[in-house]
Amino acid sequence: MAKLRCPDRVHVLLLGTGGREHAIAWKLRQSRRLGTLWVEADANAGLREIGRVCPEPTNDPFRLARWCEREDVSLVVIGPEGPLAADYATKLADPPRRVVFGPSREAAQLEWDKAFAKQVMRAASVPTADSRVFTDAEQALAFVASRRDGCVVKATGLCAGKGVVVCKTAAEARAAVEDCLVKKVFGDAGASILIEDRLEGPEVSVLALCDGSSFWILDPAQDHKRVGVGDTGPNTGGMGAFSPTPRATPELLRIVERDVLVPTIDALKRMEIPFRGVLYAGLMLTPAGPKVLEFNTRFGDPETQPILARLKGDLVELCWATATGQLDEVDLSFDSRAACCVVVCSKGYPGSYPKGLEIEGLDDAKAIERAPGEDVLLFHAGTSIKGGKVVTAGGRVLGVTALAANLERASELASLAASKIRFDGAFFRPDIGRPRAAQPV
Ligand code: AMP
Ligand code: GLY
């Protein structure tokens, strides 16, 4: 793509309605180039406060493209995986008038098809767990029976973070295979499965902005997937995250760059698939080195909250540079403070939960006593407005994010602020970013 100059005034359409998007919107709004920021009609209460609601339904990309043209939208930022898999990036782009931050459906296949991601990794010698793909239940069950160690069963398609079962026993693995291939609990997304070796080790998320040839590694974050204190209980979309993490040493990042990012981006390039957007490598730090558990092709949620809270610079310009192949011309740096995001959830999450409960204490959380140089940011996730009041509308309700001189203090401040949020059954993990979880390896 020719080098396109970023307009002085950029009207932006942001797709996505959750916590990650509120953090993106908050950061976009700091840009001197931002014109109107359009958000989706069912965006959370925080997004609706910052943005103007797009009157066009967002489920029809062709109509949306026409609307973008009428409103002179020149940048579309795509948060979630759904519109990426539906190729909104291609359908909404109309350079030089309009560019899209987010990869094409072809490039996003790294996320929406775990079997494809494995193929790319294998071809590029990217370290990852050994795996096999199955569509036939009998063959998959025979394979499970032949294995001695634990394994992981993964639906290959998009399952909103629910398609992965880490199995300690053969019985668990059999049940997971049957869920996907016989009971079809994930529908088409689970019509083919990966069975892979179970790895051990701490996890870290490394996100990079990629423009098709250059990339910038963002300061890494550490997610907390389990619902309970001390990493117990079922998996969730993410109960909290912090950045930077002592696990991501400069040495580790060099290895990830050399062994994961460069070969993956090059392998796609050889397939004539430029990757433009966020490449997110979910890694497990095994005794044999970092291995890729999964790729996402978007910002993580809630990792984005602490990452963008620390990002210095203009996000409109960064998105523009990413979308137009000009990342080599921008500079990127991070606040030296630590950021910690604690997610306040609805009772019952990650199972079913009530909605529509009034949320109190938002101002108290923001006004919490803190030292100079410390900040508290409230990123809405599952919230909406009812009768002029902010109410719950999801399992993950708010990402309370604190910035402080060190991780310990950021974690303490985030938990203190989160404790001010009140609605029936509200809970959060007070151990996000606490030393035990943050031990270097
Ligand atoms: P994924 O959606 O592929 O990242 O998987 C969700 C979670 O399952 C990861 O964050 C890990 O905690 C776990 N997991 C995935 N793959 C493996 C594996 N091969 N070995 C052990 N745990 C895994
Ligand atoms: N926090 C994990 C994800 O966004 O997929």
Short mmCIF file of C-alpha atoms and ligand atoms in Angstrom, two decimals:
data_model
loop_
_atom_site.label_atom_id
_atom_site.label_comp_id
_atom_site.label_asym_id
_atom_site.label_seq_id
_atom_site.Cartn_x
_atom_site.Cartn_y
_atom_site.Cartn_z
CA MET A 1 0.00 0.00 0.00
CA ALA A 2 1.26 3.49 -0.84
CA LYS A 3 2.35 5.57 2.12
CA LEU A 4 -0.80 7.38 3.18
CA ARG A 5 -0.52 10.48 5.27
CA CYS A 6 -2.59 10.44 8.43
CA PRO A 7 -5.24 13.19 8.12
CA ASP A 8 -5.09 16.01 10.65
CA ARG A 9 -8.61 15.21 11.76
CA VAL A 10 -9.64 11.57 11.83
CA HIS A 11 -13.21 10.41 12.35
CA VAL A 12 -12.98 6.93 13.85
CA LEU A 13 -15.46 4.06 14.03
CA LEU A 14 -14.64 1.66 16.87
CA LEU A 15 -16.15 -1.82 16.65
CA GLY A 16 -16.60 -3.79 19.85
CA THR A 17 -18.52 -3.02 23.00
CA GLY A 18 -16.48 -4.22 25.99
CA GLY A 19 -13.63 -3.39 28.36
CA ARG A 20 -10.87 -3.65 25.77
CA GLU A 21 -12.75 -1.19 23.59
CA HIS A 22 -13.27 1.26 26.45
CA ALA A 23 -9.50 1.29 26.99
CA ILE A 24 -8.94 1.78 23.24
CA ALA A 25 -11.50 4.60 23.16
CA TRP A 26 -9.95 6.26 26.20
CA LYS A 27 -6.56 6.22 24.50
CA LEU A 28 -7.89 7.32 21.10
CA ARG A 29 -9.55 10.27 22.76
CA GLN A 30 -6.20 11.60 23.90
CA SER A 31 -5.14 12.01 20.29
CA ARG A 32 -5.00 15.53 18.91
CA ARG A 33 -6.11 14.08 15.58
CA LEU A 34 -9.34 12.51 16.79
CA GLY A 35 -12.48 13.97 15.24
CA THR A 36 -15.70 12.12 16.04
CA LEU A 37 -15.36 8.76 17.75
CA TRP A 38 -18.26 6.54 16.72
CA VAL A 39 -19.19 3.54 18.85
CA GLU A 40 -21.70 0.73 18.43
CA ALA A 41 -25.28 1.11 19.64
CA ASP A 42 -24.87 -1.60 22.29
CA ALA A 43 -21.52 -0.27 23.52
CA ASN A 44 -21.07 -0.20 27.28
CA ALA A 45 -21.85 2.85 29.38
CA GLY A 46 -18.22 4.00 29.45
CA LEU A 47 -17.89 3.88 25.67
CA ARG A 48 -21.17 5.69 25.21
CA GLU A 49 -19.93 8.46 27.44
CA ILE A 50 -16.82 8.98 25.29
CA GLY A 51 -18.22 8.21 21.84
CA ARG A 52 -21.15 9.07 19.66
CA VAL A 53 -23.47 6.19 18.83
CA CYS A 54 -23.35 4.99 15.24
CA PRO A 55 -26.96 4.85 14.05
CA GLU A 56 -26.24 2.17 11.47
CA PRO A 57 -26.53 -1.48 12.56
CA THR A 58 -23.04 -2.92 12.59
CA ASN A 59 -24.00 -6.41 11.43
CA ASP A 60 -24.05 -5.51 7.74
CA PRO A 61 -20.54 -4.48 6.64
CA PHE A 62 -21.64 -3.22 3.23
CA ARG A 63 -24.21 -0.82 4.64
CA LEU A 64 -21.73 0.15 7.32
CA ALA A 65 -19.13 0.95 4.65
CA ARG A 66 -21.62 3.26 2.91
CA TRP A 67 -22.40 4.94 6.21
CA CYS A 68 -18.66 5.40 6.89
CA GLU A 69 -18.36 7.08 3.54
CA ARG A 70 -21.20 9.48 4.30
CA GLU A 71 -19.72 10.35 7.70
CA ASP A 72 -16.21 10.69 6.33
CA VAL A 73 -14.87 8.02 8.71
CA SER A 74 -11.26 7.51 7.73
CA LEU A 75 -10.18 4.95 10.36
CA VAL A 76 -12.06 1.88 11.55
CA VAL A 77 -10.62 0.17 14.63
CA ILE A 78 -11.76 -3.41 15.17
CA GLY A 79 -11.58 -4.71 18.74
CA PRO A 80 -13.04 -8.25 18.79
CA GLU A 81 -12.38 -11.38 16.77
CA GLY A 82 -15.93 -11.75 15.38
CA PRO A 83 -15.77 -8.91 12.83
CA LEU A 84 -12.20 -9.91 11.94
CA ALA A 85 -13.32 -13.45 11.10
CA ALA A 86 -16.18 -11.94 9.08
CA ASP A 87 -13.61 -9.94 7.08
CA TYR A 88 -14.78 -6.50 8.13
CA ALA A 89 -11.19 -5.36 7.68
CA THR A 90 -11.40 -5.91 3.93
CA LYS A 91 -15.04 -4.93 3.57
CA LEU A 92 -14.72 -1.60 5.38
CA ALA A 93 -11.37 -0.53 3.92
CA ASP A 94 -11.40 1.93 1.05
CA PRO A 95 -7.93 3.41 0.81
CA PRO A 96 -6.89 6.15 0.49
CA ARG A 97 -10.15 7.40 2.01
CA ARG A 98 -10.53 4.85 4.75
CA VAL A 99 -8.19 2.36 6.40
CA VAL A 100 -8.86 -0.34 8.95
CA PHE A 101 -6.88 -1.30 12.03
CA GLY A 102 -7.22 -5.07 12.22
CA PRO A 103 -6.16 -7.97 10.00
CA SER A 104 -8.07 -9.41 7.05
CA ARG A 105 -10.05 -12.62 7.52
CA GLU A 106 -7.20 -14.49 5.85
CA ALA A 107 -4.65 -13.19 8.36
CA ALA A 108 -7.06 -13.55 11.28
CA GLN A 109 -7.27 -17.26 10.45
CA LEU A 110 -4.39 -17.56 12.90
CA GLU A 111 -7.05 -17.02 15.56
CA TRP A 112 -10.29 -18.36 14.11
CA ASP A 113 -8.74 -21.64 12.98
CA LYS A 114 -6.37 -23.21 15.46
CA ALA A 115 -5.53 -25.97 12.97
CA PHE A 116 -4.35 -23.33 10.48
CA ALA A 117 -2.29 -21.66 13.22
CA LYS A 118 -0.61 -25.01 13.92
CA GLN A 119 0.15 -25.50 10.23
CA VAL A 120 1.75 -22.08 10.00
CA MET A 121 3.75 -22.71 13.16
CA ARG A 122 4.90 -26.09 11.96
CA ALA A 123 5.95 -24.70 8.58
CA ALA A 124 7.85 -21.88 10.30
CA SER A 125 9.33 -24.04 13.11
CA VAL A 126 7.64 -21.92 15.77
CA PRO A 127 7.78 -23.71 19.13
CA THR A 128 4.36 -25.01 20.15
CA ALA A 129 2.86 -28.18 21.65
CA ASP A 130 2.73 -31.23 19.36
CA SER A 131 -0.79 -31.79 18.16
CA ARG A 132 -3.09 -33.66 15.84
CA VAL A 133 -6.33 -32.59 14.23
CA PHE A 134 -9.45 -34.77 14.29
CA THR A 135 -12.95 -34.52 12.87
CA ASP A 136 -13.87 -38.13 13.59
CA ALA A 137 -14.83 -38.97 17.17
CA GLU A 138 -13.76 -42.60 17.00
CA GLN A 139 -10.28 -41.74 15.77
CA ALA A 140 -9.95 -38.99 18.34
CA LEU A 141 -11.02 -41.32 21.16
CA ALA A 142 -8.58 -44.00 19.99
CA PHE A 143 -5.80 -41.38 20.02
CA VAL A 144 -6.75 -40.28 23.54
CA ALA A 145 -6.72 -43.92 24.69
CA SER A 146 -3.20 -44.40 23.30
CA ARG A 147 -1.78 -41.47 25.27
CA ARG A 148 -0.24 -41.76 28.69
CA ASP A 149 0.12 -38.13 29.74
CA GLY A 150 -2.46 -35.41 30.06
CA CYS A 151 -3.57 -33.62 26.95
CA VAL A 152 -5.45 -30.55 25.87
CA VAL A 153 -8.52 -30.74 23.67
CA LYS A 154 -9.30 -27.61 21.66
CA ALA A 155 -12.14 -26.78 19.34
CA THR A 156 -10.40 -25.30 16.30
CA GLY A 157 -12.96 -22.50 15.77
CA LEU A 158 -13.97 -19.41 17.75
CA CYS A 159 -15.70 -20.32 21.01
CA ALA A 160 -15.45 -17.10 23.02
CA GLY A 161 -12.62 -18.53 25.12
CA LYS A 162 -14.58 -21.66 26.05
CA GLY A 163 -13.30 -24.20 23.54
CA VAL A 164 -10.19 -25.36 25.40
CA VAL A 165 -10.15 -28.19 27.96
CA VAL A 166 -6.93 -28.96 29.78
CA CYS A 167 -7.31 -32.64 30.69
CA LYS A 168 -5.51 -34.38 33.53
CA THR A 169 -7.15 -37.74 32.95
CA ALA A 170 -8.20 -39.81 29.96
CA ALA A 171 -11.81 -39.60 31.16
CA GLU A 172 -11.71 -35.79 30.98
CA ALA A 173 -10.21 -35.97 27.50
CA ARG A 174 -12.88 -38.43 26.33
CA ALA A 175 -15.62 -36.15 27.66
CA ALA A 176 -14.07 -33.13 25.90
CA VAL A 177 -13.82 -35.04 22.60
CA GLU A 178 -17.44 -36.16 22.90
CA ASP A 179 -18.63 -32.65 23.73
CA CYS A 180 -17.09 -31.33 20.52
CA LEU A 181 -17.45 -34.13 18.02
CA VAL A 182 -20.56 -35.99 19.24
CA LYS A 183 -22.70 -33.54 21.23
CA LYS A 184 -21.43 -30.63 19.12
CA VAL A 185 -21.69 -28.17 22.00
CA PHE A 186 -19.66 -25.63 20.02
CA GLY A 187 -21.47 -26.27 16.73
CA ASP A 188 -19.28 -25.78 13.65
CA ALA A 189 -16.54 -24.16 15.75
CA GLY A 190 -15.94 -27.56 17.36
CA ALA A 191 -16.51 -29.73 14.29
CA SER A 192 -12.79 -30.24 14.15
CA ILE A 193 -10.55 -30.46 17.20
CA LEU A 194 -6.91 -30.33 18.09
CA ILE A 195 -5.53 -32.72 20.66
CA GLU A 196 -2.21 -31.49 21.91
CA ASP A 197 0.39 -32.21 24.56
CA ARG A 198 -0.21 -30.60 27.89
CA LEU A 199 2.58 -28.17 28.68
CA GLU A 200 3.57 -26.86 32.08
CA GLY A 201 4.77 -23.44 33.08
CA PRO A 202 3.78 -19.86 33.72
CA GLU A 203 2.02 -17.93 31.00
CA VAL A 204 2.66 -14.55 29.47
CA SER A 205 0.97 -12.63 26.66
CA VAL A 206 3.18 -10.86 24.13
CA LEU A 207 1.35 -8.47 21.82
CA ALA A 208 2.89 -6.83 18.80
CA LEU A 209 1.61 -4.19 16.42
CA CYS A 210 2.35 -5.45 12.90
CA ASP A 211 2.01 -3.46 9.69
CA GLY A 212 2.64 -6.22 7.16
CA SER A 213 6.41 -6.04 7.42
CA SER A 214 7.58 -4.16 10.51
CA PHE A 215 6.37 -4.69 14.02
CA TRP A 216 6.60 -3.19 17.48
CA ILE A 217 6.42 -5.43 20.54
CA LEU A 218 4.23 -3.85 23.19
CA ASP A 219 5.27 -4.10 26.81
CA PRO A 220 3.91 -7.53 27.78
CA ALA A 221 1.12 -8.21 30.21
CA GLN A 222 0.13 -11.11 32.36
CA ASP A 223 -3.47 -12.28 32.37
CA HIS A 224 -5.23 -14.25 35.15
CA LYS A 225 -7.59 -16.73 33.54
CA ARG A 226 -8.96 -18.67 36.52
CA VAL A 227 -11.87 -17.26 38.42
CA GLY A 228 -10.54 -17.92 41.94
CA VAL A 229 -7.80 -16.51 44.14
CA GLY A 230 -4.51 -18.37 43.67
CA ASP A 231 -5.46 -19.44 40.12
CA THR A 232 -8.20 -21.84 41.14
CA GLY A 233 -11.60 -22.67 39.67
CA PRO A 234 -12.82 -22.55 36.08
CA ASN A 235 -11.32 -20.54 33.23
CA THR A 236 -12.74 -17.13 32.42
CA GLY A 237 -12.15 -14.52 29.73
CA GLY A 238 -9.63 -12.96 32.15
CA MET A 239 -10.03 -11.75 35.74
CA GLY A 240 -7.30 -9.15 35.63
CA ALA A 241 -3.95 -8.32 34.11
CA PHE A 242 -0.90 -6.28 34.80
CA SER A 243 1.97 -4.79 32.86
CA PRO A 244 4.94 -4.84 32.76
CA THR A 245 5.61 -8.35 33.98
CA PRO A 246 8.89 -9.56 35.45
CA ARG A 247 8.40 -12.77 33.45
CA ALA A 248 8.99 -10.94 30.20
CA THR A 249 12.69 -10.28 30.50
CA PRO A 250 14.50 -8.61 27.59
CA GLU A 251 16.08 -12.01 26.90
CA LEU A 252 12.66 -13.69 26.69
CA LEU A 253 11.39 -10.98 24.35
CA ARG A 254 14.40 -11.47 22.08
CA ILE A 255 13.61 -15.18 21.89
CA VAL A 256 9.92 -14.52 21.21
CA GLU A 257 10.81 -12.04 18.49
CA ARG A 258 13.30 -14.40 16.84
CA ASP A 259 11.45 -17.71 17.26
CA VAL A 260 7.79 -16.68 17.18
CA LEU A 261 6.98 -13.27 15.71
CA VAL A 262 9.46 -13.01 12.84
CA PRO A 263 8.92 -16.57 11.52
CA THR A 264 5.13 -16.34 11.84
CA ILE A 265 4.86 -13.00 10.04
CA ASP A 266 7.31 -14.20 7.38
CA ALA A 267 5.41 -17.47 6.87
CA LEU A 268 2.22 -15.49 6.28
CA LYS A 269 4.04 -13.15 3.93
CA ARG A 270 5.21 -16.13 1.89
CA MET A 271 1.55 -17.11 1.62
CA GLU A 272 0.90 -13.55 0.41
CA ILE A 273 -1.08 -12.75 3.53
CA PRO A 274 0.18 -9.50 5.06
CA PHE A 275 -0.61 -9.29 8.76
CA ARG A 276 -1.75 -5.81 9.76
CA GLY A 277 -3.03 -5.37 13.28
CA VAL A 278 -2.25 -6.87 16.67
CA LEU A 279 -0.58 -10.25 16.75
CA TYR A 280 -1.05 -11.65 20.23
CA ALA A 281 1.00 -14.68 21.19
CA GLY A 282 -0.26 -16.52 24.26
CA LEU A 283 2.88 -18.23 25.54
CA MET A 284 3.73 -20.85 28.10
CA LEU A 285 7.24 -20.59 29.52
CA THR A 286 8.23 -24.25 29.60
CA PRO A 287 11.57 -25.62 30.78
CA ALA A 288 12.37 -26.06 27.06
CA GLY A 289 11.68 -22.39 26.32
CA PRO A 290 8.59 -20.36 25.43
CA LYS A 291 5.94 -22.19 23.42
CA VAL A 292 2.89 -20.74 21.71
CA LEU A 293 -0.44 -21.85 23.21
CA GLU A 294 -2.51 -19.77 20.87
CA PHE A 295 -2.49 -16.78 18.61
CA ASN A 296 -5.05 -14.05 18.80
CA THR A 297 -5.22 -11.45 16.10
CA ARG A 298 -6.47 -8.56 18.21
CA PHE A 299 -5.86 -6.83 21.50
CA GLY A 300 -6.47 -9.07 24.54
CA ASP A 301 -9.12 -8.35 27.10
CA PRO A 302 -8.22 -7.43 29.87
CA GLU A 303 -4.52 -7.16 28.87
CA THR A 304 -5.28 -4.08 26.78
CA GLN A 305 -6.40 -2.12 29.83
CA PRO A 306 -2.99 -2.07 31.59
CA ILE A 307 -1.05 -2.00 28.31
CA LEU A 308 -2.83 1.05 26.91
CA ALA A 309 -2.87 2.70 30.33
CA ARG A 310 0.94 2.74 30.03
CA LEU A 311 1.33 3.39 26.30
CA LYS A 312 2.78 6.77 25.46
CA GLY A 313 2.04 8.40 22.16
CA ASP A 314 -0.89 8.91 19.89
CA LEU A 315 -3.08 5.85 19.31
CA VAL A 316 -4.79 7.32 16.23
CA GLU A 317 -1.36 7.72 14.62
CA LEU A 318 -0.28 4.25 15.75
CA CYS A 319 -3.43 2.63 14.34
CA TRP A 320 -2.97 4.58 11.13
CA ALA A 321 0.69 3.57 10.83
CA THR A 322 -0.21 -0.07 11.50
CA ALA A 323 -2.95 -0.09 8.89
CA THR A 324 -0.83 1.61 6.23
CA GLY A 325 2.55 -0.09 6.63
CA GLN A 326 4.32 2.82 8.30
CA LEU A 327 5.22 1.47 11.72
CA ASP A 328 8.89 2.05 10.95
CA GLU A 329 8.15 5.76 11.10
CA VAL A 330 6.60 5.93 14.55
CA ASP A 331 8.09 5.76 17.98
CA LEU A 332 6.55 3.85 20.77
CA SER A 333 7.29 3.94 24.47
CA PHE A 334 5.72 3.11 27.79
CA ASP A 335 5.12 4.87 31.06
CA SER A 336 7.64 3.54 33.57
CA ARG A 337 4.86 3.03 36.12
CA ALA A 338 3.22 -0.35 36.60
CA ALA A 339 -0.44 -0.80 35.68
CA CYS A 340 -2.76 -3.37 37.21
CA CYS A 341 -6.34 -4.06 36.09
CA VAL A 342 -8.71 -5.88 38.44
CA VAL A 343 -11.96 -7.05 36.83
CA VAL A 344 -15.09 -6.70 38.94
CA CYS A 345 -17.49 -9.50 37.97
CA SER A 346 -21.13 -10.48 38.36
CA LYS A 347 -22.06 -13.22 40.80
CA GLY A 348 -22.06 -16.56 38.98
CA TYR A 349 -19.50 -15.61 36.31
CA PRO A 350 -18.11 -17.51 34.30
CA GLY A 351 -21.43 -19.37 34.54
CA SER A 352 -24.76 -17.59 34.28
CA TYR A 353 -25.27 -14.31 36.10
CA PRO A 354 -27.97 -11.69 36.60
CA LYS A 355 -28.01 -8.47 34.59
CA GLY A 356 -29.48 -5.04 35.12
CA LEU A 357 -28.21 -4.51 38.68
CA GLU A 358 -27.50 -0.93 39.60
CA ILE A 359 -23.79 -0.21 40.07
CA GLU A 360 -22.84 2.14 42.88
CA GLY A 361 -19.53 3.48 44.05
CA LEU A 362 -18.08 4.47 40.66
CA ASP A 363 -17.18 7.94 41.90
CA ASP A 364 -15.84 6.56 45.19
CA ALA A 365 -13.55 4.21 43.26
CA LYS A 366 -12.23 7.05 41.11
CA ALA A 367 -11.76 9.31 44.11
CA ILE A 368 -9.85 6.80 46.19
CA GLU A 369 -7.03 8.32 48.18
CA ARG A 370 -3.72 8.06 46.42
CA ALA A 371 -0.28 9.59 46.29
CA PRO A 372 0.88 12.05 43.62
CA GLY A 373 1.88 10.12 40.51
CA GLU A 374 -0.74 7.45 41.06
CA ASP A 375 -3.87 7.11 38.92
CA VAL A 376 -7.05 5.09 38.90
CA LEU A 377 -8.95 4.48 35.65
CA LEU A 378 -12.34 2.79 35.44
CA PHE A 379 -12.80 0.87 32.22
CA HIS A 380 -16.36 -0.31 31.72
CA ALA A 381 -16.88 -3.80 30.30
CA GLY A 382 -20.37 -5.31 30.82
CA THR A 383 -22.32 -2.19 31.74
CA SER A 384 -25.21 -0.30 30.24
CA ILE A 385 -27.51 2.58 31.11
CA LYS A 386 -31.04 1.98 32.40
CA GLY A 387 -33.24 4.81 33.58
CA GLY A 388 -30.22 7.11 33.71
CA LYS A 389 -28.31 4.71 35.95
CA VAL A 390 -25.29 2.56 35.20
CA VAL A 391 -26.26 -1.11 35.50
CA THR A 392 -24.56 -4.46 34.99
CA ALA A 393 -24.91 -6.07 31.57
CA GLY A 394 -22.28 -8.80 31.52
CA GLY A 395 -20.15 -11.21 33.53
CA ARG A 396 -17.09 -9.00 33.51
CA VAL A 397 -18.47 -5.63 34.55
CA LEU A 398 -15.60 -3.18 35.11
CA GLY A 399 -11.82 -3.21 34.77
CA VAL A 400 -10.51 -1.12 37.63
CA THR A 401 -7.01 -0.12 36.58
CA ALA A 402 -4.40 1.56 38.75
CA LEU A 403 -1.06 3.07 37.81
CA ALA A 404 1.64 3.37 40.47
CA ALA A 405 5.39 3.35 40.92
CA ASN A 406 5.54 -0.42 41.29
CA LEU A 407 3.36 -3.45 40.70
CA GLU A 408 2.72 -4.11 44.36
CA ARG A 409 1.27 -0.65 44.88
CA ALA A 410 -0.66 -0.69 41.57
CA SER A 411 -2.21 -4.01 42.61
CA GLU A 412 -3.09 -2.74 46.06
CA LEU A 413 -4.61 0.47 44.68
CA ALA A 414 -6.63 -1.37 42.01
CA SER A 415 -8.05 -3.77 44.61
CA LEU A 416 -8.86 -0.92 46.99
CA ALA A 417 -10.67 0.97 44.23
CA ALA A 418 -12.45 -2.21 43.09
CA SER A 419 -13.73 -2.74 46.63
CA LYS A 420 -15.63 0.55 46.33
CA ILE A 421 -17.74 -0.77 43.45
CA ARG A 422 -21.04 -2.06 44.77
CA PHE A 423 -23.76 -4.17 43.18
CA ASP A 424 -25.42 -7.32 44.37
CA GLY A 425 -22.92 -10.20 44.16
CA ALA A 426 -19.97 -8.12 42.87
CA PHE A 427 -16.66 -9.93 43.24
CA PHE A 428 -13.07 -9.66 42.05
CA ARG A 429 -9.72 -11.33 42.58
CA PRO A 430 -7.72 -9.34 45.11
CA ASP A 431 -4.53 -11.20 44.16
CA ILE A 432 -4.09 -9.84 40.63
CA GLY A 433 -0.44 -8.84 40.35
CA ARG A 434 0.43 -9.94 43.85
CA PRO A 435 3.99 -11.21 44.25
CA ARG A 436 3.05 -14.91 44.23
CA ALA A 437 1.39 -14.57 40.84
CA ALA A 438 4.17 -12.36 39.55
CA GLN A 439 7.17 -14.49 40.40
CA PRO A 440 9.83 -14.38 37.73
CA VAL A 441 10.85 -17.76 36.32
P1 AMP B 1 -5.95 -20.95 24.61
O1 AMP B 1 -7.33 -20.37 24.38
O2 AMP B 1 -5.46 -21.85 23.53
O3 AMP B 1 -4.95 -19.93 25.05
O4 AMP B 1 -6.12 -21.83 25.93
C1 AMP B 1 -6.68 -21.31 27.11
C2 AMP B 1 -5.84 -21.71 28.27
O5 AMP B 1 -5.71 -23.14 28.31
C3 AMP B 1 -4.41 -21.18 28.21
O6 AMP B 1 -4.29 -19.89 28.71
C4 AMP B 1 -3.68 -22.20 29.06
O7 AMP B 1 -3.84 -21.91 30.44
C5 AMP B 1 -4.40 -23.48 28.75
N1 AMP B 1 -3.71 -24.25 27.70
C6 AMP B 1 -3.88 -24.13 26.36
N2 AMP B 1 -3.05 -24.97 25.70
C7 AMP B 1 -2.36 -25.63 26.63
C8 AMP B 1 -1.35 -26.66 26.58
N3 AMP B 1 -0.92 -27.18 25.44
N4 AMP B 1 -0.85 -27.10 27.76
C9 AMP B 1 -1.30 -26.61 28.94
N5 AMP B 1 -2.24 -25.67 29.05
C10 AMP B 1 -2.77 -25.16 27.91
N1 GLY B 2 -7.42 -12.34 27.80
C1 GLY B 2 -7.38 -13.29 26.77
C2 GLY B 2 -7.95 -12.88 25.48
O1 GLY B 2 -8.25 -11.73 25.24
O2 GLY B 2 -8.10 -13.74 24.63
#
